[in-house]
CSV table of C-alpha atoms in Angstrom, one decimal:
chain,number,residue,atom,x,y,z
A,1,MET,CA,0.2,-0.1,0.0
A,2,ALA,CA,1.6,3.1,-1.1
A,3,ASN,CA,0.7,6.5,0.9
A,4,ILE,CA,1.1,9.8,-1.5
A,5,THR,CA,1.2,13.3,0.3
A,6,VAL,CA,1.0,16.2,-1.9
A,7,ASN,CA,0.9,19.7,0.2
A,8,LEU,CA,2.0,22.2,-2.2
A,9,SER,CA,1.9,26.1,-0.9
A,10,SER,CA,1.0,28.7,-3.9
A,11,ASN,CA,5.0,29.6,-3.4
A,12,ILE,CA,6.1,26.6,-4.2
A,13,ILE,CA,3.5,25.7,-7.1
A,14,ASN,CA,4.5,29.0,-8.8
A,15,THR,CA,8.0,28.6,-8.4
A,16,LEU,CA,9.0,24.9,-8.8
A,17,PHE,CA,5.7,23.3,-10.1
A,18,LYS,CA,4.4,25.9,-12.1
A,19,GLU,CA,5.3,22.9,-15.2
A,20,ILE,CA,5.6,19.9,-14.5
A,21,ASN,CA,8.9,19.1,-16.1
A,22,ASN,CA,11.6,17.5,-15.2
A,23,ASN,CA,14.2,15.1,-17.8
A,24,ASP,CA,16.8,14.0,-15.8
A,25,THR,CA,16.9,10.4,-16.0
A,26,LEU,CA,18.2,7.9,-12.9
A,27,ALA,CA,21.2,7.0,-14.8
A,28,ASP,CA,22.3,10.7,-15.6
A,29,SER,CA,21.8,11.3,-11.8
A,30,ILE,CA,24.1,8.7,-10.2
A,31,ALA,CA,26.4,9.2,-13.4
A,32,GLY,CA,26.6,13.3,-11.9
A,33,PHE,CA,28.4,12.3,-8.8
A,34,PHE,CA,31.1,10.5,-10.8
A,35,ARG,CA,31.3,13.3,-13.8
A,36,THR,CA,32.0,15.7,-11.1
A,37,GLU,CA,35.1,13.8,-9.5
A,38,ASN,CA,36.3,13.0,-13.0
A,39,SER,CA,36.3,16.7,-13.5
A,40,PHE,CA,38.4,17.4,-10.6
A,41,GLY,CA,41.1,15.3,-12.2
A,42,ASP,CA,40.9,16.4,-15.8
A,43,ASN,CA,41.2,20.2,-14.4
A,44,HIS,CA,44.2,19.2,-12.3
A,45,PRO,CA,46.1,17.0,-13.7
A,46,SER,CA,49.5,17.2,-11.5
A,47,PHE,CA,49.8,18.8,-8.0
A,48,THR,CA,52.4,21.1,-7.0
A,49,ASN,CA,53.1,19.8,-3.2
A,50,ALA,CA,52.1,16.5,-1.2
A,51,SER,CA,52.3,15.9,2.4
A,52,LEU,CA,51.5,12.6,4.3
A,53,ASP,CA,51.2,13.3,8.1
A,54,ASN,CA,49.2,11.2,11.0
A,55,GLY,CA,47.5,8.8,8.0
A,56,ARG,CA,46.8,12.0,5.9
A,57,LEU,CA,47.5,12.7,2.4
A,58,HIS,CA,47.5,16.1,1.7
A,59,LEU,CA,47.7,17.2,-2.3
A,60,SER,CA,47.6,20.8,-3.1
A,61,TYR,CA,47.1,23.0,-6.9
A,62,SER,CA,48.4,26.0,-7.8
A,63,ASP,CA,45.1,27.1,-8.3
A,64,GLY,CA,43.5,26.7,-4.9
A,65,ALA,CA,42.2,23.1,-4.9
A,66,TYR,CA,43.4,20.3,-2.8
A,67,SER,CA,42.5,16.9,-1.7
A,68,ASN,CA,42.5,14.8,1.6
A,69,SER,CA,42.7,11.4,1.7
A,70,ASP,CA,42.5,10.0,5.6
A,71,GLY,CA,43.1,7.0,6.7
A,72,VAL,CA,45.7,6.5,4.7
A,73,VAL,CA,47.6,2.9,4.8
A,74,GLN,CA,50.5,2.3,2.7
A,75,ALA,CA,51.7,-1.7,2.0
A,76,ASN,CA,55.1,-1.1,2.4
A,77,PRO,CA,55.5,2.2,4.5
A,78,ASN,CA,59.6,2.1,3.7
A,79,ALA,CA,59.0,1.6,0.1
A,80,SER,CA,59.6,4.1,-2.9
A,81,SER,CA,56.8,3.0,-4.8
A,82,GLY,CA,53.9,0.7,-4.1
A,83,THR,CA,50.2,0.5,-3.3
A,84,ALA,CA,47.8,2.1,-0.2
A,85,THR,CA,44.3,2.4,0.6
A,86,ALA,CA,42.3,5.2,2.5
A,87,THR,CA,38.7,5.4,4.4
A,88,SER,CA,37.9,8.9,3.1
A,89,LEU,CA,38.6,11.6,0.5
A,90,GLU,CA,37.7,15.3,0.3
A,91,GLU,CA,38.7,17.1,-3.1
A,92,TYR,CA,37.7,20.9,-3.0
A,93,TYR,CA,38.0,22.7,-6.4
A,94,PRO,CA,37.3,26.6,-5.3
A,95,LEU,CA,34.3,27.8,-6.4
A,96,HIS,CA,33.0,24.9,-7.9
A,97,PHE,CA,32.7,22.1,-5.6
A,98,ARG,CA,33.7,20.3,-2.3
A,99,LEU,CA,33.5,16.5,-2.7
A,100,THR,CA,34.1,13.8,-0.2
A,101,ALA,CA,33.5,10.3,-0.4
A,102,THR,CA,34.1,7.6,2.3
A,103,GLY,CA,34.6,3.6,2.0
A,104,LEU,CA,37.9,2.0,0.8
A,105,ILE,CA,40.0,4.1,-1.9
A,106,ASN,CA,42.6,2.4,-3.3
A,107,TYR,CA,45.9,3.9,-4.3
A,108,ILE,CA,49.2,3.4,-6.4
A,109,TYR,CA,52.1,5.8,-6.0
A,110,SER,CA,55.7,6.2,-7.2
A,111,ILE,CA,58.2,8.6,-5.3
A,112,ASN,CA,60.9,10.4,-7.0
A,113,GLY,CA,61.5,13.9,-6.0
A,114,ALA,CA,59.9,16.3,-8.6
A,115,ASN,CA,58.8,12.9,-10.9
A,116,THR,CA,56.3,11.9,-7.4
A,117,ILE,CA,53.1,10.3,-9.4
A,118,ILE,CA,50.0,9.4,-6.7
A,119,ASP,CA,47.3,7.8,-8.4
A,120,THR,CA,44.4,6.0,-7.6
A,121,SER,CA,43.8,2.2,-8.6
A,122,GLY,CA,40.0,1.1,-7.5
A,123,ALA,CA,37.7,1.8,-4.7
A,124,THR,CA,34.5,0.9,-3.0
A,125,ILE,CA,32.8,3.7,-2.3
A,126,SER,CA,30.0,3.7,0.9
A,127,SER,CA,29.1,7.7,0.4
A,128,VAL,CA,29.7,10.2,-2.0
A,129,ASN,CA,28.6,14.1,-1.1
A,130,ILE,CA,28.9,17.1,-3.5
A,131,GLN,CA,28.3,20.8,-2.5
A,132,SER,CA,28.3,22.9,-5.4
A,133,LEU,CA,30.3,26.2,-4.7
A,134,LEU,CA,29.3,28.1,-7.5
A,135,PRO,CA,28.9,32.1,-7.5
A,136,SER,CA,25.7,33.7,-8.1
A,137,TYR,CA,27.7,35.3,-11.3
A,138,SER,CA,28.4,32.0,-12.6
A,139,PRO,CA,26.8,30.9,-15.8
A,140,ASP,CA,25.8,27.7,-14.0
A,141,TYR,CA,24.4,28.8,-10.7
A,142,ASP,CA,20.5,28.2,-10.4
A,143,SER,CA,19.1,31.6,-9.5
A,144,LEU,CA,16.0,29.6,-8.2
A,145,LEU,CA,17.7,27.2,-5.6
A,146,GLY,CA,21.1,28.8,-4.9
A,147,ASN,CA,24.0,26.3,-4.5
A,148,GLY,CA,23.3,22.1,-3.4
A,149,THR,CA,24.3,19.6,-2.3
A,150,ASP,CA,24.0,15.8,-3.6
A,151,THR,CA,24.8,12.8,-1.7
A,152,MET,CA,24.3,9.0,-2.8
A,153,THR,CA,24.7,6.0,-0.6
A,154,GLY,CA,25.0,2.6,-1.3
A,155,SER,CA,28.4,0.1,-2.3
A,156,ILE,CA,29.5,0.7,-5.5
A,157,THR,CA,32.7,-1.2,-6.9
A,158,ILE,CA,35.1,1.0,-9.6
A,159,ALA,CA,37.7,-1.7,-10.6
A,160,PRO,CA,41.4,-0.5,-11.5
A,161,GLY,CA,40.4,-0.3,-15.2
A,162,GLY,CA,37.6,2.2,-14.5
A,163,ALA,CA,34.6,-0.6,-14.8
A,164,LEU,CA,31.6,0.6,-12.3
A,165,SER,CA,29.1,-2.3,-10.6
A,166,GLY,CA,27.4,-2.7,-7.3
A,167,THR,CA,24.1,-0.9,-5.4
A,168,VAL,CA,22.7,2.3,-4.9
A,169,SER,CA,20.5,3.0,-1.6
A,170,SER,CA,19.8,6.4,-1.5
A,171,LEU,CA,20.1,9.3,-3.3
A,172,SER,CA,19.5,12.9,-1.7
A,173,TYR,CA,19.4,16.3,-2.7
A,174,LYS,CA,19.3,19.8,-0.6
A,175,ALA,CA,19.3,23.2,-1.9
A,176,GLU,CA,20.3,26.9,-0.5
A,177,LYS,CA,16.8,27.9,-1.1
A,178,ILE,CA,13.6,26.4,-1.2
A,179,VAL,CA,14.2,22.4,-1.5
A,180,ALA,CA,15.6,21.5,2.6
A,181,SER,CA,15.6,17.8,1.5
A,182,SER,CA,15.0,15.5,-1.1
A,183,THR,CA,15.3,11.6,-0.8
A,184,LEU,CA,15.2,8.8,-3.3
A,185,SER,CA,15.4,5.5,-1.6
A,186,GLY,CA,15.4,1.8,-2.5
A,187,ASN,CA,17.5,-0.7,-4.0
A,188,PHE,CA,19.5,0.0,-7.4
A,189,SER,CA,21.7,-1.8,-8.7
A,190,ILE,CA,24.0,0.2,-11.3
A,191,SER,CA,26.8,-0.5,-13.5
A,192,SER,CA,29.2,0.9,-16.6
A,193,SER,CA,31.5,0.1,-19.0
A,194,ASN,CA,34.3,3.0,-17.7
A,195,VAL,CA,33.8,5.4,-15.0
A,196,ASN,CA,37.2,7.3,-16.1
A,197,ASN,CA,35.7,8.4,-19.4
A,198,SER,CA,34.7,12.0,-18.9
A,199,PRO,CA,32.0,13.0,-19.6
A,200,ASN,CA,30.0,10.1,-20.6
A,201,LEU,CA,30.8,6.8,-18.3
A,202,GLY,CA,30.3,4.4,-20.9
A,203,ALA,CA,26.6,2.7,-20.9
A,204,MET,CA,25.4,3.7,-17.2
A,205,THR,CA,22.9,1.3,-16.7
A,206,VAL,CA,20.2,0.8,-13.4
A,207,SER,CA,17.2,-1.5,-12.6
A,208,GLY,CA,16.2,-1.9,-9.1
A,209,THR,CA,13.3,-0.8,-6.7
A,210,ALA,CA,12.2,2.5,-5.7
A,211,SER,CA,10.5,2.1,-1.9
A,212,SER,CA,10.3,5.9,-1.4
A,213,PHE,CA,10.8,9.6,-2.8
A,214,ILE,CA,10.4,12.3,0.4
A,215,GLU,CA,10.9,16.2,-0.8
A,216,LYS,CA,10.2,18.6,1.8
A,217,TYR,CA,10.2,22.5,1.0
A,218,THR,CA,11.4,25.3,3.4
A,219,ASP,CA,8.1,26.7,3.9
A,220,GLY,CA,6.7,23.4,4.9
A,221,SER,CA,5.3,22.1,1.7
A,222,ILE,CA,6.2,18.2,1.2
A,223,LEU,CA,5.9,15.8,-1.6
A,224,SER,CA,5.9,12.2,-0.2
A,225,LEU,CA,5.8,8.7,-1.6
A,226,THR,CA,6.2,6.1,0.7
A,227,ASN,CA,5.9,2.4,1.1
A,228,LEU,CA,6.1,2.0,-2.6
A,229,ALA,CA,7.5,-0.8,-5.0
A,230,LEU,CA,8.3,1.6,-7.9
A,231,PRO,CA,10.3,-0.7,-10.7
A,232,VAL,CA,13.4,1.5,-11.8
A,233,SER,CA,15.8,1.5,-14.5
A,234,SER,CA,18.0,3.8,-16.5
A,235,SER,CA,15.6,5.8,-18.2
A,236,THR,CA,13.5,6.6,-15.0
A,237,VAL,CA,12.9,10.0,-14.4
A,238,ILE,CA,12.2,10.8,-10.8
A,239,SER,CA,9.3,13.0,-11.3
A,240,PRO,CA,5.7,14.2,-10.4
A,241,ASP,CA,4.8,12.9,-13.5
A,242,LEU,CA,5.5,9.3,-12.1
A,243,LEU,CA,1.8,9.9,-9.7
A,244,GLY,CA,0.4,9.6,-13.7
A,245,ASN,CA,1.3,6.3,-14.2
A,246,GLU,CA,-1.2,3.8,-12.7
A,247,LYS,CA,0.8,0.9,-12.7
A,248,ASN,CA,3.0,2.4,-10.1
A,249,PHE,CA,0.1,1.8,-7.8
A,250,ALA,CA,-1.1,-1.6,-7.7
A,251,GLY,CA,-2.3,-1.8,-3.9
A,252,ASP,CA,-4.5,-0.3,-1.7
A,253,ASP,CA,-3.0,3.2,-1.6
A,254,VAL,CA,-3.6,6.4,0.2
A,255,PHE,CA,-3.0,9.7,-1.7
A,256,ASP,CA,-3.7,13.0,0.2
A,257,ILE,CA,-3.2,16.3,-2.0
A,258,VAL,CA,-3.5,19.5,-1.1
A,259,MET,CA,-2.9,22.3,-3.7
A,260,GLY,CA,-2.6,26.1,-2.8
A,261,SER,CA,-3.2,27.0,-6.4
A,262,PRO,CA,-3.9,25.5,-9.7
A,263,LEU,CA,-0.9,24.8,-11.9
A,264,THR,CA,-0.7,26.0,-15.5
A,265,LYS,CA,-0.4,22.5,-16.9
A,266,ALA,CA,-2.3,19.7,-15.8
A,267,TRP,CA,-1.3,17.1,-13.0
A,268,THR,CA,-2.7,13.5,-13.2
A,269,PHE,CA,-2.7,11.4,-10.2
A,270,ALA,CA,-3.4,7.7,-11.0
A,271,SER,CA,-4.2,5.3,-8.4
A,272,GLY,CA,-4.3,2.4,-10.2
A,273,ALA,CA,-5.6,-0.7,-9.5
A,274,GLY,CA,-6.7,-1.2,-5.7
A,275,ASN,CA,-9.3,-0.1,-3.3
A,276,ASP,CA,-7.9,3.5,-3.0
A,277,LYS,CA,-8.3,6.2,-0.6
A,278,ILE,CA,-8.1,9.8,-2.1
A,279,SER,CA,-8.5,13.1,-0.6
A,280,LEU,CA,-8.1,16.3,-2.6
A,281,GLN,CA,-8.2,20.4,-2.2
A,282,GLY,CA,-7.4,23.0,-4.0
A,283,GLY,CA,-5.5,23.1,-7.5
A,284,GLY,CA,-9.1,23.1,-9.7
A,285,ASN,CA,-9.3,21.3,-12.9
A,286,SER,CA,-5.5,21.0,-13.2
A,287,VAL,CA,-5.5,18.0,-11.1
A,288,LEU,CA,-7.0,15.2,-12.5
A,289,ILE,CA,-7.5,12.0,-10.7
A,290,ASN,CA,-8.0,8.5,-12.2
A,291,ALA,CA,-9.1,6.2,-9.7
A,292,GLY,CA,-8.4,3.0,-11.5
A,293,THR,CA,-10.2,-0.5,-10.9
A,294,GLY,CA,-11.3,-0.9,-7.5
A,295,ASN,CA,-13.5,0.4,-5.3
A,296,ASP,CA,-12.2,3.6,-4.1
A,297,THR,CA,-13.2,6.8,-2.4
A,298,ILE,CA,-12.4,10.1,-3.6
A,299,ARG,CA,-12.9,12.7,-0.9
A,300,LEU,CA,-13.8,16.7,-2.2
A,301,ALA,CA,-12.9,19.5,0.1
A,302,ASP,CA,-13.9,21.9,-2.7
A,303,ASP,CA,-15.3,22.0,-6.2
A,304,GLY,CA,-13.6,22.3,-9.9
A,305,HIS,CA,-12.1,19.2,-10.2
A,306,VAL,CA,-12.2,16.1,-12.5
A,307,ILE,CA,-12.5,12.9,-11.3
A,308,ASN,CA,-12.0,9.6,-13.1
A,309,GLY,CA,-13.4,6.8,-11.2
A,310,GLY,CA,-12.7,4.5,-13.8
A,311,ALA,CA,-14.0,0.9,-13.1
A,312,GLY,CA,-14.9,-0.7,-10.1
A,313,ASN,CA,-17.9,0.8,-7.5
A,314,ASP,CA,-16.3,4.1,-6.8
A,315,THR,CA,-17.9,6.6,-4.3
A,316,VAL,CA,-17.1,10.8,-4.3
A,317,ILE,CA,-17.7,12.0,-0.7
A,318,LEU,CA,-18.7,15.8,0.3
A,319,SER,CA,-18.7,17.8,3.1
A,320,ALA,CA,-22.4,19.5,2.1
A,321,ASN,CA,-25.4,19.0,2.1
A,322,ARG,CA,-27.2,17.2,-0.8
A,323,ALA,CA,-29.6,20.0,-1.6
A,324,ALA,CA,-26.7,22.2,-1.9
A,325,TYR,CA,-25.8,21.2,-5.1
A,326,THR,CA,-27.1,20.8,-8.6
A,327,ILE,CA,-26.4,17.5,-10.4
A,328,SER,CA,-27.1,17.0,-14.2
A,329,LYS,CA,-26.0,14.2,-16.4
A,330,THR,CA,-23.4,14.7,-19.1
A,331,VAL,CA,-22.5,12.4,-21.9
A,332,ASP,CA,-19.8,10.6,-20.0
A,333,GLY,CA,-21.0,10.5,-16.5
A,334,TYR,CA,-22.3,13.7,-14.6
A,335,ASN,CA,-21.7,17.6,-13.4
A,336,LEU,CA,-22.1,18.7,-9.9
A,337,GLN,CA,-22.0,22.4,-9.3
A,338,THR,CA,-23.2,24.6,-5.8
A,339,ASN,CA,-26.7,25.4,-6.0
A,340,GLY,CA,-26.4,29.8,-6.3
A,341,ALA,CA,-22.9,29.8,-7.8
A,342,ALA,CA,-21.5,30.5,-11.1
A,343,GLY,CA,-18.4,28.5,-9.8
A,344,PRO,CA,-16.2,25.9,-10.3
A,345,ILE,CA,-18.2,22.2,-11.7
A,346,ASP,CA,-16.8,18.9,-10.4
A,347,THR,CA,-16.9,16.5,-13.6
A,348,LEU,CA,-17.4,13.2,-12.5
A,349,SER,CA,-16.9,9.9,-14.4
A,350,GLY,CA,-16.7,6.5,-13.8
A,351,VAL,CA,-18.3,7.2,-10.3
A,352,GLU,CA,-21.1,5.3,-9.2
A,353,ARG,CA,-21.7,6.7,-5.5
A,354,LEU,CA,-22.1,9.8,-3.8
A,355,GLN,CA,-21.6,11.0,-0.6
A,356,PHE,CA,-23.3,14.0,1.1
A,357,SER,CA,-23.0,15.0,4.7
A,358,ASP,CA,-26.8,14.2,4.9
A,359,ALA,CA,-27.5,11.8,2.4
A,360,THR,CA,-25.9,8.7,0.1
A,361,MET,CA,-26.8,9.0,-3.8
A,362,ALA,CA,-26.5,6.4,-6.9
A,363,LEU,CA,-25.6,7.5,-10.0
A,364,ASP,CA,-24.9,3.8,-11.2
A,365,ILE,CA,-28.5,3.9,-12.9
A,366,SER,CA,-27.2,1.0,-15.1
A,367,GLY,CA,-25.2,-0.8,-12.8
A,368,THR,CA,-26.1,-2.6,-9.5
A,369,GLY,CA,-27.7,0.5,-7.8
A,370,GLY,CA,-30.3,1.0,-10.7
A,371,GLN,CA,-30.9,-2.7,-11.0
A,372,ALA,CA,-31.8,-2.9,-7.3
A,373,TYR,CA,-34.4,0.3,-7.7
A,374,ARG,CA,-35.9,-1.3,-10.7
A,375,LEU,CA,-36.4,-4.5,-9.3
A,376,TYR,CA,-37.8,-3.4,-6.3
A,377,GLN,CA,-40.7,-0.9,-7.9
A,378,ALA,CA,-41.3,-3.8,-10.4
A,379,ALA,CA,-41.8,-6.4,-7.7
A,380,PHE,CA,-43.7,-4.1,-5.3
A,381,ASN,CA,-45.2,-1.7,-7.4
A,382,ARG,CA,-44.0,1.2,-5.5
A,383,VAL,CA,-40.9,3.7,-4.7
A,384,PRO,CA,-38.1,1.3,-3.2
A,385,ASP,CA,-38.1,2.7,0.7
A,386,SER,CA,-34.4,4.0,1.0
A,387,ALA,CA,-33.2,1.7,3.9
A,388,GLY,CA,-34.6,-1.4,1.8
A,389,LEU,CA,-33.2,0.1,-1.4
A,390,GLY,CA,-30.0,0.3,0.9
A,391,TYR,CA,-30.0,-3.2,1.7
A,392,TRP,CA,-30.1,-5.0,-1.8
A,393,ILE,CA,-27.6,-2.7,-3.2
A,394,SER,CA,-25.3,-3.4,-0.6
A,395,ALA,CA,-25.7,-7.1,-0.9
A,396,MET,CA,-25.4,-6.5,-5.2
A,397,ASP,CA,-22.7,-4.4,-4.8
A,398,LYS,CA,-20.6,-7.7,-2.8
A,399,GLY,CA,-22.3,-10.1,-5.6
A,400,MET,CA,-25.4,-11.1,-5.2
A,401,ALA,CA,-26.8,-11.8,-8.6
A,402,LEU,CA,-30.0,-9.8,-9.7
A,403,ASN,CA,-31.9,-12.8,-10.2
A,404,ASP,CA,-30.9,-14.5,-6.8
A,405,VAL,CA,-32.5,-11.3,-5.6
A,406,ALA,CA,-35.8,-11.5,-7.6
A,407,ALA,CA,-35.9,-14.8,-6.2
A,408,LEU,CA,-36.5,-13.5,-2.9
A,409,PHE,CA,-38.5,-10.8,-3.3
A,410,VAL,CA,-41.0,-13.2,-5.1
A,411,SER,CA,-40.8,-15.3,-2.1
A,412,SER,CA,-41.7,-12.3,0.5
A,413,LYS,CA,-44.8,-12.0,2.0
A,414,GLU,CA,-45.4,-8.0,0.0
A,415,PHE,CA,-45.0,-9.9,-3.2
A,416,THR,CA,-47.7,-12.6,-2.3
A,417,ASP,CA,-49.3,-9.7,-0.8
A,418,LEU,CA,-49.4,-8.5,-4.1
A,419,TYR,CA,-49.7,-11.3,-6.7
A,420,GLY,CA,-51.9,-13.6,-4.5
A,421,THR,CA,-50.7,-16.9,-3.4
A,422,ASN,CA,-50.1,-19.5,-5.8
A,423,PRO,CA,-51.6,-17.0,-9.0
A,424,SER,CA,-51.5,-19.1,-12.3
A,425,ASN,CA,-48.9,-18.0,-15.1
A,426,THR,CA,-51.5,-16.0,-17.0
A,427,ASP,CA,-52.6,-13.7,-14.1
A,428,PHE,CA,-49.2,-13.9,-13.1
A,429,LEU,CA,-48.0,-12.6,-16.4
A,430,ASN,CA,-50.8,-10.2,-16.0
A,431,SER,CA,-50.1,-8.7,-13.1
A,432,MET,CA,-46.1,-8.2,-14.4
A,433,TYR,CA,-47.4,-5.8,-17.1
A,434,GLN,CA,-49.9,-4.3,-14.7
A,435,ASN,CA,-47.5,-3.3,-11.7
A,436,VAL,CA,-44.5,-2.8,-13.9
A,437,LEU,CA,-45.0,-1.7,-17.4
A,438,HIS,CA,-48.5,0.0,-16.2
A,439,ARG,CA,-50.3,-1.2,-19.5
A,440,ALA,CA,-52.5,-4.7,-20.4
A,441,GLY,CA,-49.7,-7.2,-22.7
A,442,ASP,CA,-49.5,-6.6,-26.1
A,443,PRO,CA,-50.6,-10.0,-27.6
A,444,ALA,CA,-47.6,-11.1,-29.5
A,445,GLY,CA,-45.3,-10.3,-26.5
A,446,PHE,CA,-48.2,-11.8,-23.6
A,447,ALA,CA,-48.5,-15.1,-25.9
A,448,PHE,CA,-44.4,-15.4,-26.0
A,449,TRP,CA,-43.9,-15.1,-22.5
A,450,LEU,CA,-46.8,-17.3,-21.3
A,451,GLY,CA,-45.2,-20.0,-23.6
A,452,HIS,CA,-41.8,-19.9,-21.9
A,453,MET,CA,-43.5,-19.9,-18.4
A,454,ASN,CA,-46.0,-22.7,-19.3
A,455,ALA,CA,-43.2,-24.8,-20.9
A,456,GLY,CA,-40.8,-24.2,-18.0
A,457,ASP,CA,-38.4,-22.3,-19.6
A,458,VAL,CA,-38.4,-19.3,-17.4
A,459,THR,CA,-39.0,-18.5,-13.8
A,460,ARG,CA,-41.6,-16.0,-12.0
A,461,SER,CA,-37.8,-14.8,-10.2
A,462,GLU,CA,-36.1,-14.6,-14.1
A,463,MET,CA,-39.4,-12.8,-15.6
A,464,LEU,CA,-40.0,-10.2,-12.8
A,465,ALA,CA,-35.7,-9.7,-13.2
A,466,TYR,CA,-36.5,-9.5,-16.9
A,467,PHE,CA,-39.3,-7.0,-16.4
A,468,GLY,CA,-37.6,-5.2,-14.2
A,469,GLU,CA,-34.5,-4.7,-16.8
A,470,SER,CA,-36.7,-4.4,-20.3
A,471,THR,CA,-35.9,-1.4,-22.0
A,472,GLU,CA,-39.4,0.4,-21.6
A,473,ASN,CA,-39.1,0.4,-18.1
A,474,GLN,CA,-35.6,1.8,-17.8
A,475,ALA,CA,-37.1,4.1,-19.9
A,476,ALA,CA,-40.2,5.0,-17.9
A,477,LEU,CA,-38.3,5.2,-14.4
A,478,LEU,CA,-34.9,7.5,-16.4
A,479,GLY,CA,-37.3,10.8,-15.1
A,480,SER,CA,-37.1,9.8,-11.9
A,481,ILE,CA,-33.6,7.8,-11.4
A,482,GLY,CA,-32.1,9.4,-14.2
A,483,ASN,CA,-29.7,12.0,-12.5
A,484,GLY,CA,-29.2,9.4,-9.8
A,485,PHE,CA,-31.6,8.9,-6.3
A,486,THR,CA,-30.7,8.4,-2.7
A,487,TYR,CA,-31.3,5.8,-0.4
A,488,SER,CA,-29.7,4.7,3.1
A,489,PRO,CA,-26.4,2.5,3.0
A,490,TRP,CA,-26.9,-0.4,5.1
A,491,GLY,CA,-24.4,-1.5,7.4
């Protein structure tokens, strides 16, 4: 079960979320850490000074850059050449970035006066942290977010030849402005043919599953996706567009959406399969809900939304009384508008039920709601009582077949009182025409059904169900229930 929380202020919507655009793939995001590290070496091919003191190897460069390797252990401390390891690395590139990494870093070295050579020879990295240090006048400086800090954790092996493999468990980011923190967690297998091939890194491949994505903003806004089981690949883009793919949400998911203002581009939330719970406030018709399959509930705190309930038995919950709204049938569903207001309209499709603060309404005139109403009216020649109707709607929602309900109606005392204890087939059929269609049977139709009843091809309960669902009866009741009807829910 995924839990989705989207609570965005107008300020965040009008800055970061004005348009839903993000083209950075997961492979690009991970590769960026190694491209940054490579750029340090590309811009600093030789150091001006080297020192080793208390396990720290310090290299300085002519432009003020430096690198520190801590926890240094030489395989043979007395040799003028050989190998060594370090447990952490810091690279400082003035006006560009500071990079820190932890793990086990391998070195090869040769000490020969001015010709001293120190180079890396593979590593196993558990974390990498890159802090941007760009001045505000730099063309690469992000004027909206300012400088940022990116962090990657996992277990990544870099072979001496440059090939890369391993797993990533999290990718995090925070900015000087607006973004307080942003973290993608999961288990991602990664590989690249040559991490030393700056800037392309060979072919970076990513596969695995994301378990959460949480982004917090400095004004208290939040975008949170937790309890995920989201398959990811090299081309996956971690962006709000993920929320519009119903394949990403196959369980009984919970969506809690609060939007401070509408976006300039529509944002779709697709809850996919499962019995989902969705609450929505704000955003107007720029927020589109696609509830997918399952018996979903969508709670609306205000107006102007576009809701597609999809397959299943879906309920929209509203905070006001039934009398506060005008409901009108459309080609695809229903429109819902507050009475006396020229404001936003809720556009509903694939929605079977409306739950007001004082009443519940069935909109599924062609579904179990409408069938239960027509069968009730056909059996007892009266408007169904609200409680009884609610009971049978509940039974049919849970899977009871129309013919089975009809059989119970036929065996009821009210039915017997209306049709007689043991009427003949002729009398029963005459009563069907009069009580359901309110007319005498046409000779051809009457003879047809009487013949089938006499032959035992059709039971009386099946006749009741047929008359209730007949085109004529549906048309006759359309004026009464065509815009939905209220009932008392059972249980």
